[in-house]
């Protein structure tokens, strides 16, 4: 039973901590993320306008043309809604920093908990690291391009906006300034250092900073939509048959039939609408986490899907002749904006697009550090729990933050040695993350009647046939899209056109399992909790455990939780 607090803190704060203790973990973070901060975090992790800007070329120029950009987005967004809802349902039941990594081990029989938890944890961590690195690398190119606007011609500026990792950027004016791949990597490292510093702040400041991100993200997207429609003469807008119909189907994938080429356009929406569980990784810092975290995921998926679709429609509508794309920049989104808005207007709006990408990295780095923290806390690393500790002053996992910052630098350095391999690592983000998501979703259904598995739904729950349909659709779709995203976009396949995502994915997975078999199994037994209970037993079923949680009010201001042995 719970007494009534004399403290001004809401009961919900204690309820969160009690729920976390019921899962076997001692509360270590301050819960500073309000509903608006949590929703802003979920929106920011997808980076709507910046992510679409950097991937818009794929459906337009390397898939099936303009209609592919429009229809692939809404198709992928609809499927992502089933995945987002399924993830939100599990996050509501397991609101811990481990997110789906923790849940995956809880939703399988005891003998599978360690290998499944280990595999899903490292897959999820791999995808998050690749996501942080790729977004930061794109942002470094954007900033450098804008920084030299006063010293180079506009044509040279456009050349600097090429985001493809395979391209080496060089431009110069009278020997005064030169942007090289080394300088881009330098800015990339500097940006990661800035994000590492910002993520070292106390949770209170992280929450306040994050609260503003959603307004820039959604606001910039809406402003671009309005300005593009206002500045494009009606006579120069494409007809509906081009935007939605067969006139907009242009097979631009070398050697592939039109049907397969059309599916390549899904990369844009799948890249944008991923890392759903990032919000779960901060759930121990969220107020009313079992409600707020899954609700934020669902709202962000719906909002990004609908507003993103509108942005794609408007960009295709105002795109001008397809033959003129991607233009000197090698980037269709920027070229279309310049065509309709002009140089000054485009660069002003580009500042907000850059800030959106900055917010993506800020939130993604925070979530990735919490993932490393959770794995270390469960003894999934040979670090003796160093990365699973929280700084006593900031109440944030500083060791984990800076280790992740360092690890995220490595893919950028690889770009100097082998741009092809670096490109494959960046492309790995969606495949690794989405496959780590479907494991707990599938296991929940497969082992639903197993005596070792007791899934207790949280407040966010899809009942009966709705839940089954969403789970089956998202698992099937994820396996399908992971296969498509591993295809090379050109035939015949050469060393230069090969999509190495599948090779690297298989290699990393093999290394992780080999490590587990040879060594990690000795100290990793699955998520174990840190208050004397093994996560996955009675704690996960929300049945009676070996401890009763009792609320004690002390000094009239502070709330403490103690556990009494039965």
Coordinates of C-alpha atoms in Angstrom, one line a residue:
X1 CA 0.0 0.0 0.0
X2 CA 1.1 3.5 -0.7
X3 CA 0.9 6.4 1.7
X4 CA 0.1 9.9 0.6
X5 CA 3.1 12.1 0.1
X6 CA 3.7 15.5 1.8
X7 CA 6.2 16.2 -0.9
X8 CA 5.3 18.6 -3.7
X9 CA 6.5 16.0 -6.2
X10 CA 3.6 14.2 -8.0
X11 CA 2.8 10.6 -7.2
X12 CA 3.5 9.7 -10.8
X13 CA 7.2 10.1 -10.1
X14 CA 7.1 7.5 -7.5
X15 CA 4.9 5.2 -9.6
X16 CA 7.6 5.3 -12.3
X17 CA 10.3 4.3 -9.8
X18 CA 8.2 1.6 -8.3
X19 CA 7.5 0.2 -11.7
X20 CA 11.3 0.3 -12.5
X21 CA 12.1 -1.5 -9.3
X22 CA 9.4 -4.1 -10.1
X23 CA 11.5 -4.8 -13.2
X24 CA 14.6 -5.3 -11.1
X25 CA 16.4 -1.9 -11.5
X26 CA 17.3 0.7 -9.0
X27 CA 16.2 4.3 -10.2
X28 CA 19.4 6.2 -11.0
X29 CA 18.2 9.1 -13.2
X30 CA 16.2 12.2 -12.5
X31 CA 12.8 12.2 -14.3
X32 CA 13.0 15.7 -16.0
X33 CA 11.4 14.9 -19.4
X34 CA 7.9 16.2 -19.5
X35 CA 5.3 15.1 -22.1
X36 CA 6.3 17.9 -24.5
X37 CA 10.0 17.1 -24.1
X38 CA 9.3 13.4 -24.7
X39 CA 7.2 14.1 -27.8
X40 CA 9.9 16.5 -29.0
X41 CA 12.5 13.9 -28.5
X42 CA 10.5 11.3 -30.5
X43 CA 10.0 13.8 -33.4
X44 CA 13.6 15.0 -33.4
X45 CA 15.1 11.5 -33.6
X46 CA 13.5 11.2 -37.1
X47 CA 14.6 14.6 -38.3
X48 CA 11.8 14.9 -40.8
X49 CA 13.0 17.7 -43.2
X50 CA 16.7 17.0 -42.9
X51 CA 16.3 13.3 -43.4
X52 CA 14.0 13.7 -46.4
X53 CA 16.4 16.3 -47.9
X54 CA 19.3 13.9 -47.8
X55 CA 17.4 10.9 -49.1
X56 CA 15.1 12.5 -51.7
X57 CA 17.4 11.6 -54.6
X58 CA 16.9 7.9 -54.1
X59 CA 13.2 7.6 -55.1
X60 CA 13.5 10.5 -57.6
X61 CA 16.6 9.5 -59.5
X62 CA 17.6 5.9 -58.5
X63 CA 14.3 4.2 -58.2
X64 CA 11.1 4.7 -60.2
X65 CA 10.9 8.5 -60.4
X66 CA 8.6 11.1 -59.0
X67 CA 5.6 8.9 -58.4
X68 CA 7.9 6.5 -56.5
X69 CA 8.8 9.4 -54.1
X70 CA 5.1 10.0 -53.3
X71 CA 3.7 6.5 -53.1
X72 CA 6.7 4.8 -51.5
X73 CA 6.5 7.3 -48.7
X74 CA 2.9 6.7 -47.8
X75 CA 3.3 3.0 -48.2
X76 CA 6.4 2.8 -46.0
X77 CA 4.9 5.2 -43.5
X78 CA 1.8 3.0 -43.2
X79 CA 3.9 0.0 -42.5
X80 CA 6.1 2.0 -40.1
X81 CA 2.9 2.8 -38.2
X82 CA 2.3 -0.9 -37.4
X83 CA 6.0 -1.2 -36.3
X84 CA 5.9 2.0 -34.2
X85 CA 2.6 0.9 -32.5
X86 CA 4.0 -2.6 -31.8
X87 CA 7.2 -1.0 -30.4
X88 CA 5.2 1.5 -28.3
X89 CA 3.2 -1.4 -26.8
X90 CA 6.3 -3.2 -25.6
X91 CA 8.0 0.0 -24.4
X92 CA 4.8 0.7 -22.3
X93 CA 5.3 -2.7 -20.6
X94 CA 9.1 -2.4 -20.2
X95 CA 9.9 1.3 -19.6
X96 CA 13.7 0.9 -19.0
X97 CA 16.8 2.4 -20.5
X98 CA 17.5 -1.0 -22.3
X99 CA 14.3 -0.5 -24.4
X100 CA 13.6 -3.5 -26.7
X101 CA 16.9 -5.0 -25.8
X102 CA 15.6 -5.6 -22.2
X103 CA 12.2 -6.7 -23.5
X104 CA 13.6 -9.2 -26.0
X105 CA 15.3 -11.2 -23.2
X106 CA 12.1 -11.1 -21.1
X107 CA 9.9 -12.4 -23.9
X108 CA 11.7 -15.7 -24.5
X109 CA 12.2 -18.8 -22.3
X110 CA 15.0 -18.7 -19.7
X111 CA 17.4 -20.8 -21.8
X112 CA 17.3 -18.3 -24.6
X113 CA 17.4 -15.0 -22.6
X114 CA 21.2 -14.5 -22.6
X115 CA 21.9 -15.2 -26.3
X116 CA 18.8 -13.3 -27.5
X117 CA 19.4 -10.3 -25.2
X118 CA 23.1 -10.2 -26.3
X119 CA 22.3 -10.4 -30.0
X120 CA 19.5 -7.9 -30.0
X121 CA 21.4 -5.5 -27.7
X122 CA 24.4 -5.4 -30.1
X123 CA 22.3 -5.2 -33.2
X124 CA 20.4 -2.2 -31.8
X125 CA 23.7 -0.6 -30.6
X126 CA 25.2 -1.1 -34.1
X127 CA 22.3 0.5 -35.8
X128 CA 22.3 3.5 -33.5
X129 CA 26.0 4.1 -33.8
X130 CA 25.7 4.0 -37.6
X131 CA 22.8 6.4 -37.5
X132 CA 24.6 8.9 -35.4
X133 CA 27.7 8.8 -37.6
X134 CA 25.8 9.1 -40.9
X135 CA 23.6 12.0 -39.8
X136 CA 26.6 13.9 -38.3
X137 CA 28.6 13.3 -41.5
X138 CA 25.8 14.8 -43.6
X139 CA 25.5 17.8 -41.2
X140 CA 29.3 18.5 -41.5
X141 CA 28.8 18.8 -45.3
X142 CA 25.9 21.1 -44.9
X143 CA 27.7 23.4 -42.5
X144 CA 30.8 23.6 -44.6
X145 CA 28.8 24.4 -47.7
X146 CA 27.0 27.3 -46.0
X147 CA 30.2 28.6 -44.4
X148 CA 31.9 29.3 -47.7
X149 CA 29.0 31.1 -49.4
X150 CA 30.9 34.4 -49.3
X151 CA 34.1 33.1 -50.8
X152 CA 33.0 30.9 -53.7
X153 CA 30.6 31.0 -56.6
X154 CA 27.1 29.6 -56.2
X155 CA 28.0 26.8 -58.6
X156 CA 30.8 25.8 -56.3
X157 CA 28.6 26.0 -53.3
X158 CA 26.1 23.6 -54.9
X159 CA 29.0 21.2 -55.5
X160 CA 29.8 21.3 -51.8
X161 CA 26.3 20.0 -51.0
X162 CA 26.8 16.6 -52.3
X163 CA 26.0 14.2 -49.5
X164 CA 27.2 10.9 -51.1
X165 CA 30.0 9.4 -49.1
X166 CA 31.6 8.2 -52.3
X167 CA 32.2 11.8 -53.5
X168 CA 35.3 13.8 -52.6
X169 CA 34.5 17.5 -52.5
X170 CA 37.0 20.1 -53.6
X171 CA 36.4 23.7 -54.5
X172 CA 38.6 26.8 -54.3
X173 CA 38.6 30.4 -55.1
X174 CA 42.0 32.2 -55.9
X175 CA 43.7 29.7 -53.7
X176 CA 42.1 31.2 -50.6
X177 CA 39.9 28.3 -49.4
X178 CA 39.6 24.6 -50.1
X179 CA 37.2 22.1 -48.7
X180 CA 38.6 18.6 -48.8
X181 CA 37.5 15.3 -47.4
X182 CA 39.9 15.7 -44.5
X183 CA 38.3 19.0 -43.5
X184 CA 34.8 17.5 -43.7
X185 CA 36.0 14.7 -41.4
X186 CA 37.5 17.3 -39.1
X187 CA 34.2 19.2 -38.8
X188 CA 32.5 15.8 -38.3
X189 CA 34.7 15.1 -35.4
X190 CA 34.3 18.6 -34.0
X191 CA 30.5 18.3 -34.2
X192 CA 30.5 15.0 -32.4
X193 CA 32.6 16.6 -29.6
X194 CA 30.1 19.3 -29.3
X195 CA 27.3 16.8 -29.0
X196 CA 29.3 14.9 -26.5
X197 CA 29.7 18.0 -24.3
X198 CA 26.0 18.8 -24.6
X199 CA 25.0 15.3 -23.7
X200 CA 27.2 15.6 -20.6
X201 CA 24.8 18.2 -19.1
X202 CA 22.4 17.3 -16.4
X203 CA 19.1 15.7 -17.4
X204 CA 17.2 19.0 -16.5
X205 CA 19.1 20.9 -19.2
X206 CA 18.8 18.1 -21.7
X207 CA 15.0 18.1 -21.3
X208 CA 14.8 21.8 -21.6
X209 CA 16.9 21.9 -24.8
X210 CA 15.1 19.0 -26.3
X211 CA 11.7 20.6 -25.8
X212 CA 12.4 23.2 -28.5
X213 CA 13.5 20.7 -31.2
X214 CA 10.0 19.7 -32.3
X215 CA 9.1 23.3 -33.1
X216 CA 12.1 23.7 -35.4
X217 CA 11.7 20.3 -37.0
X218 CA 8.0 20.6 -37.8
X219 CA 8.0 24.3 -38.2
X220 CA 10.8 24.3 -40.8
X221 CA 9.0 21.6 -42.7
X222 CA 5.7 23.5 -42.8
X223 CA 7.5 26.7 -43.8
X224 CA 9.3 25.0 -46.7
X225 CA 5.9 23.6 -47.9
X226 CA 4.2 26.9 -47.7
X227 CA 7.0 28.9 -49.4
X228 CA 7.4 26.3 -52.2
X229 CA 3.7 26.5 -53.0
X230 CA 3.7 30.3 -52.8
X231 CA 6.8 30.8 -55.0
X232 CA 6.0 28.2 -57.7
X233 CA 3.8 29.6 -60.6
X234 CA 0.8 27.4 -61.1
X235 CA 1.6 27.0 -64.7
X236 CA 5.0 25.4 -63.7
X237 CA 3.5 22.9 -61.3
X238 CA 3.3 19.3 -62.5
X239 CA -0.1 17.8 -63.2
X240 CA -1.6 15.1 -60.9
X241 CA -0.7 12.4 -63.4
X242 CA 2.9 13.2 -62.9
X243 CA 2.8 13.4 -59.1
X244 CA 0.5 10.5 -58.5
X245 CA 0.1 8.6 -61.8
X246 CA 1.8 6.7 -64.5
X247 CA 3.4 9.8 -66.0
X248 CA 5.6 10.0 -62.9
X249 CA 6.9 6.4 -63.2
X250 CA 10.4 6.5 -64.6
X251 CA 12.6 3.4 -64.2
X252 CA 16.0 4.8 -63.3
X253 CA 17.5 1.7 -61.5
X254 CA 20.0 0.2 -63.8
X255 CA 19.0 -3.3 -65.0
X256 CA 16.1 -3.8 -62.6
X257 CA 12.5 -4.2 -63.7
X258 CA 10.2 -1.3 -62.8
X259 CA 8.5 -3.1 -60.0
X260 CA 11.8 -3.7 -58.1
X261 CA 13.0 -0.2 -59.0
X262 CA 9.8 1.2 -57.4
X263 CA 10.6 -0.5 -54.2
X264 CA 14.1 1.1 -54.0
X265 CA 12.2 4.3 -53.3
X266 CA 11.3 3.0 -49.9
X267 CA 14.8 3.9 -48.6
X268 CA 13.8 7.5 -47.9
X269 CA 10.9 6.7 -45.7
X270 CA 12.6 3.8 -44.0
X271 CA 15.7 5.8 -43.3
X272 CA 13.7 8.7 -41.9
X273 CA 11.2 6.8 -39.8
X274 CA 13.6 4.6 -37.9
X275 CA 15.1 4.5 -34.4
X276 CA 11.6 4.5 -32.9
X277 CA 12.9 2.9 -29.7
X278 CA 15.2 5.9 -29.0
X279 CA 12.5 7.3 -26.8
X280 CA 12.4 4.0 -24.8
X281 CA 16.1 4.4 -24.0
X282 CA 15.4 7.7 -22.1
X283 CA 12.3 6.3 -20.3
X284 CA 14.1 6.2 -17.0
X285 CA 14.3 10.0 -17.4
X286 CA 10.7 10.5 -18.4
X287 CA 7.8 11.4 -16.2
X288 CA 5.0 8.8 -16.3
X289 CA 7.2 6.8 -18.7
X290 CA 4.8 3.9 -19.3
X291 CA 2.3 6.4 -20.7
X292 CA 4.5 9.2 -22.1
X293 CA 7.2 7.2 -23.9
X294 CA 4.9 5.0 -26.0
X295 CA 2.5 7.8 -26.7
X296 CA 5.3 10.0 -27.9
X297 CA 6.5 7.2 -30.3
X298 CA 3.0 6.8 -31.7
X299 CA 2.4 10.5 -32.2
X300 CA 5.8 11.1 -33.8
X301 CA 5.3 8.2 -36.2
X302 CA 1.9 9.5 -37.3
X303 CA 3.0 13.1 -37.5
X304 CA 6.2 12.4 -39.4
X305 CA 4.3 10.1 -41.8
X306 CA 1.6 12.6 -42.7
X307 CA 3.6 15.8 -42.8
X308 CA 6.5 14.0 -44.5
X309 CA 4.1 12.7 -47.2
X310 CA 2.9 16.3 -47.8
X311 CA 6.5 17.5 -48.1
X312 CA 7.3 14.9 -50.7
X313 CA 4.1 15.7 -52.7
X314 CA 5.0 19.4 -52.7
X315 CA 8.6 18.8 -53.7
X316 CA 7.6 16.6 -56.6
X317 CA 4.8 19.1 -57.6
X318 CA 7.4 22.0 -57.8
X319 CA 10.3 20.0 -59.0
X320 CA 10.6 21.3 -62.6
X321 CA 12.0 19.1 -65.4
X322 CA 13.3 15.7 -64.1
X323 CA 16.2 16.0 -66.5
X324 CA 17.5 19.0 -64.6
X325 CA 17.9 17.0 -61.4
X326 CA 19.9 16.7 -59.3
X327 CA 21.6 19.8 -60.8
X328 CA 25.1 21.0 -60.0
X329 CA 24.7 20.1 -56.3
X330 CA 24.0 16.4 -56.9
X331 CA 21.1 16.9 -54.4
X332 CA 17.6 17.3 -55.8
X333 CA 16.0 18.7 -52.7
X334 CA 18.4 21.6 -52.5
X335 CA 18.2 22.2 -56.3
X336 CA 14.4 22.4 -56.2
X337 CA 14.4 24.9 -53.4
X338 CA 16.9 27.0 -55.2
X339 CA 14.8 26.9 -58.4
X340 CA 11.7 28.2 -56.6
X341 CA 13.0 30.3 -53.7
X342 CA 16.4 31.6 -55.0
X343 CA 19.8 31.6 -53.4
X344 CA 19.2 33.8 -50.4
X345 CA 15.9 32.2 -49.4
X346 CA 17.2 28.7 -49.8
X347 CA 20.2 29.3 -47.6
X348 CA 18.1 31.0 -44.9
X349 CA 15.8 28.0 -44.8
X350 CA 18.9 25.7 -45.0
X351 CA 20.0 26.9 -41.6
X352 CA 16.8 25.4 -40.0
X353 CA 17.3 22.2 -42.0
X354 CA 20.9 22.0 -40.5
X355 CA 19.5 22.7 -37.0
X356 CA 17.1 19.8 -37.5
X357 CA 20.0 17.5 -38.4
X358 CA 21.8 18.8 -35.3
X359 CA 18.8 17.9 -33.1
X360 CA 18.8 14.4 -34.7
X361 CA 22.3 13.8 -33.6
X362 CA 21.8 15.3 -30.2
X363 CA 18.9 13.0 -29.4
X364 CA 20.3 10.0 -31.1
X365 CA 23.6 10.3 -29.1
X366 CA 21.7 10.5 -25.9
X367 CA 19.7 7.4 -26.7
X368 CA 22.7 5.4 -27.9
X369 CA 24.6 6.3 -24.7
X370 CA 21.7 5.0 -22.6
X371 CA 21.7 1.8 -24.6
X372 CA 25.4 1.2 -23.8
X373 CA 24.7 2.1 -20.2
X374 CA 21.9 -0.5 -20.0
X375 CA 24.1 -3.3 -21.6
X376 CA 26.9 -2.5 -19.2
X377 CA 24.5 -2.4 -16.3
X378 CA 23.5 -5.9 -17.2
X379 CA 27.1 -7.1 -17.4
X380 CA 27.0 -7.4 -21.2
X381 CA 30.5 -5.8 -21.5
X382 CA 33.9 -6.8 -20.0
X383 CA 34.1 -3.3 -18.4
X384 CA 33.2 -4.3 -14.8
X385 CA 30.1 -2.0 -15.1
X386 CA 32.1 1.2 -15.7
X387 CA 29.8 2.3 -18.5
X388 CA 26.7 1.3 -16.4
X389 CA 27.3 4.1 -13.8
X390 CA 25.7 7.5 -13.5
X391 CA 27.6 10.6 -12.5
X392 CA 26.6 11.7 -9.1
X393 CA 26.4 15.4 -10.1
X394 CA 24.8 15.4 -13.5
X395 CA 22.8 12.1 -13.0
X396 CA 23.8 11.1 -16.5
X397 CA 26.1 8.2 -17.7
X398 CA 29.1 10.3 -18.6
X399 CA 31.4 7.4 -19.3
X400 CA 28.9 5.9 -21.7
X401 CA 28.3 9.3 -23.4
X402 CA 32.0 9.7 -24.2
X403 CA 32.6 6.1 -25.2
X404 CA 29.7 6.3 -27.7
X405 CA 31.1 9.7 -28.9
X406 CA 34.4 8.1 -29.6
X407 CA 32.9 5.0 -31.3
X408 CA 30.8 7.1 -33.6
X409 CA 33.9 8.8 -34.9
X410 CA 35.2 5.6 -36.4
X411 CA 32.8 5.3 -39.4
X412 CA 33.8 8.8 -40.3
X413 CA 37.5 8.0 -40.2
X414 CA 36.7 4.9 -42.4
X415 CA 35.5 7.3 -45.1
X416 CA 39.0 8.5 -45.5
X417 CA 40.3 5.0 -46.2
X418 CA 37.4 3.4 -48.0
X419 CA 34.4 5.5 -49.0
X420 CA 32.6 2.4 -50.4
X421 CA 32.9 0.6 -47.1
X422 CA 31.8 3.7 -45.2
X423 CA 28.8 4.0 -47.4
X424 CA 27.8 0.5 -46.6
X425 CA 28.1 1.1 -42.8
X426 CA 25.8 4.2 -43.1
X427 CA 23.3 2.1 -45.1
X428 CA 23.3 -0.5 -42.4
X429 CA 21.4 1.7 -39.9
X430 CA 17.9 0.8 -41.0
X431 CA 18.5 -2.9 -41.5
X432 CA 20.2 -3.4 -38.1
X433 CA 17.7 -1.3 -36.1
X434 CA 14.6 -2.7 -37.7
X435 CA 15.7 -6.3 -37.3
X436 CA 16.5 -5.7 -33.6
X437 CA 12.9 -4.4 -33.3
X438 CA 11.1 -7.4 -34.7
X439 CA 12.7 -9.9 -32.4
X440 CA 10.9 -9.0 -29.2
X441 CA 7.7 -8.4 -31.2
X442 CA 7.8 -11.9 -32.8
X443 CA 9.0 -13.6 -29.6
X444 CA 6.1 -12.1 -27.6
X445 CA 3.7 -13.9 -29.9
X446 CA 5.7 -17.1 -30.5
X447 CA 6.3 -17.7 -26.7
X448 CA 3.0 -16.3 -25.4
X449 CA 1.9 -19.6 -23.8
X450 CA 5.3 -20.6 -22.5
X451 CA 5.5 -20.9 -18.7
X452 CA 8.7 -18.8 -18.6
X453 CA 7.1 -15.9 -20.4
X454 CA 4.5 -13.7 -18.7
X455 CA 3.8 -10.5 -20.8
X456 CA 1.9 -8.0 -18.7
X457 CA 0.7 -5.2 -21.0
X458 CA 1.3 -1.6 -20.1
X459 CA -1.1 1.3 -20.4
X460 CA -0.5 1.5 -24.2
X461 CA -2.0 -1.7 -25.5
X462 CA -3.5 -3.0 -28.7
X463 CA -6.1 -5.6 -27.9
X464 CA -7.1 -8.8 -29.7
X465 CA -7.1 -8.8 -33.5
X466 CA -5.7 -5.3 -33.8
X467 CA -2.6 -6.2 -31.9
X468 CA -2.1 -9.4 -33.8
X469 CA -2.6 -7.8 -37.2
X470 CA -0.1 -5.0 -36.3
X471 CA 2.5 -7.4 -35.1
X472 CA 2.2 -9.8 -38.0
X473 CA 2.3 -6.9 -40.6
X474 CA 5.3 -5.2 -39.1
X475 CA 7.4 -8.4 -38.7
X476 CA 6.6 -9.4 -42.3
X477 CA 7.2 -5.9 -43.7
X478 CA 10.5 -5.5 -41.8
X479 CA 11.9 -8.8 -43.1
X480 CA 10.8 -7.8 -46.6
X481 CA 12.3 -4.3 -46.5
X482 CA 15.5 -5.5 -44.9
X483 CA 16.0 -7.7 -48.0
X484 CA 15.2 -4.9 -50.4
X485 CA 17.6 -2.5 -48.8
X486 CA 20.4 -5.0 -49.2
X487 CA 20.0 -5.1 -53.0
X488 CA 22.5 -3.3 -55.2
X489 CA 20.7 -0.5 -57.1
X490 CA 22.6 -1.2 -60.3
X491 CA 23.1 -4.3 -62.4
X492 CA 25.5 -5.9 -63.2
X493 CA 27.0 -5.7 -59.7
X494 CA 30.7 -4.6 -59.4
X495 CA 33.0 -3.7 -56.6
X496 CA 31.9 -0.1 -57.0
X497 CA 28.1 -0.7 -57.1
X498 CA 27.9 -3.6 -54.6
X499 CA 25.7 -2.9 -51.6
X500 CA 27.9 -4.1 -48.7
X501 CA 25.2 -3.6 -46.0
X502 CA 24.4 -7.3 -46.0
X503 CA 28.1 -8.3 -45.8
X504 CA 28.8 -6.0 -42.9
X505 CA 25.6 -6.9 -41.1
X506 CA 26.4 -10.6 -41.4
X507 CA 30.0 -10.1 -40.4
X508 CA 29.1 -8.1 -37.3
X509 CA 26.4 -10.5 -36.3
X510 CA 28.8 -13.4 -36.7
X511 CA 31.5 -11.7 -34.6
X512 CA 29.0 -10.9 -31.9
X513 CA 27.8 -14.5 -31.6
X514 CA 31.3 -15.8 -31.8
X515 CA 32.3 -13.5 -29.0
X516 CA 29.3 -14.6 -26.9
X517 CA 30.1 -18.3 -27.4
X518 CA 33.8 -18.0 -26.7
X519 CA 33.8 -15.5 -23.8
X520 CA 30.8 -13.3 -23.2
X521 CA 28.6 -16.2 -22.0
X522 CA 30.8 -16.5 -18.9
X523 CA 29.7 -13.2 -17.5
X524 CA 26.5 -12.3 -19.4
X525 CA 23.4 -14.1 -18.2
X526 CA 20.8 -11.8 -19.7
X527 CA 19.4 -8.6 -18.2
X528 CA 19.9 -9.1 -14.5
X529 CA 18.7 -6.0 -12.8
X530 CA 20.8 -4.3 -10.1
X531 CA 18.7 -4.7 -6.9
X532 CA 19.2 -8.4 -6.4
X533 CA 16.7 -9.9 -8.8
X534 CA 17.3 -11.5 -12.2
X535 CA 15.3 -9.7 -14.8
X536 CA 13.0 -12.0 -16.6
X537 CA 11.7 -14.0 -13.6
X538 CA 8.8 -12.9 -11.5
X539 CA 9.8 -9.2 -11.8
X540 CA 9.0 -9.2 -15.5
X541 CA 5.7 -10.9 -15.1
X542 CA 4.6 -8.3 -12.6
X543 CA 3.5 -11.2 -10.4
X544 CA 4.5 -11.4 -6.8
X545 CA 8.3 -11.2 -6.5
X546 CA 10.6 -11.9 -3.6
X547 CA 10.3 -8.3 -2.4
X548 CA 7.6 -5.9 -1.6
X549 CA 7.9 -2.3 -2.5
X550 CA 7.0 0.1 0.3
X551 CA 6.9 3.8 0.0
X552 CA 8.4 5.8 2.9
X553 CA 8.0 9.5 3.2
X554 CA 11.0 11.2 5.0
X555 CA 11.5 14.7 6.1
X556 CA 8.3 15.9 4.4
X557 CA 10.2 16.7 1.2
X558 CA 12.1 13.7 -0.1
X559 CA 10.7 10.4 -1.2
X560 CA 12.6 7.2 -0.7
X561 CA 11.9 3.7 -1.6
X562 CA 13.1 0.7 0.4
X563 CA 12.6 -2.9 -0.1
X564 CA 11.8 -5.4 2.7
X565 CA 12.5 -9.1 2.3
X566 CA 9.4 -11.3 2.8

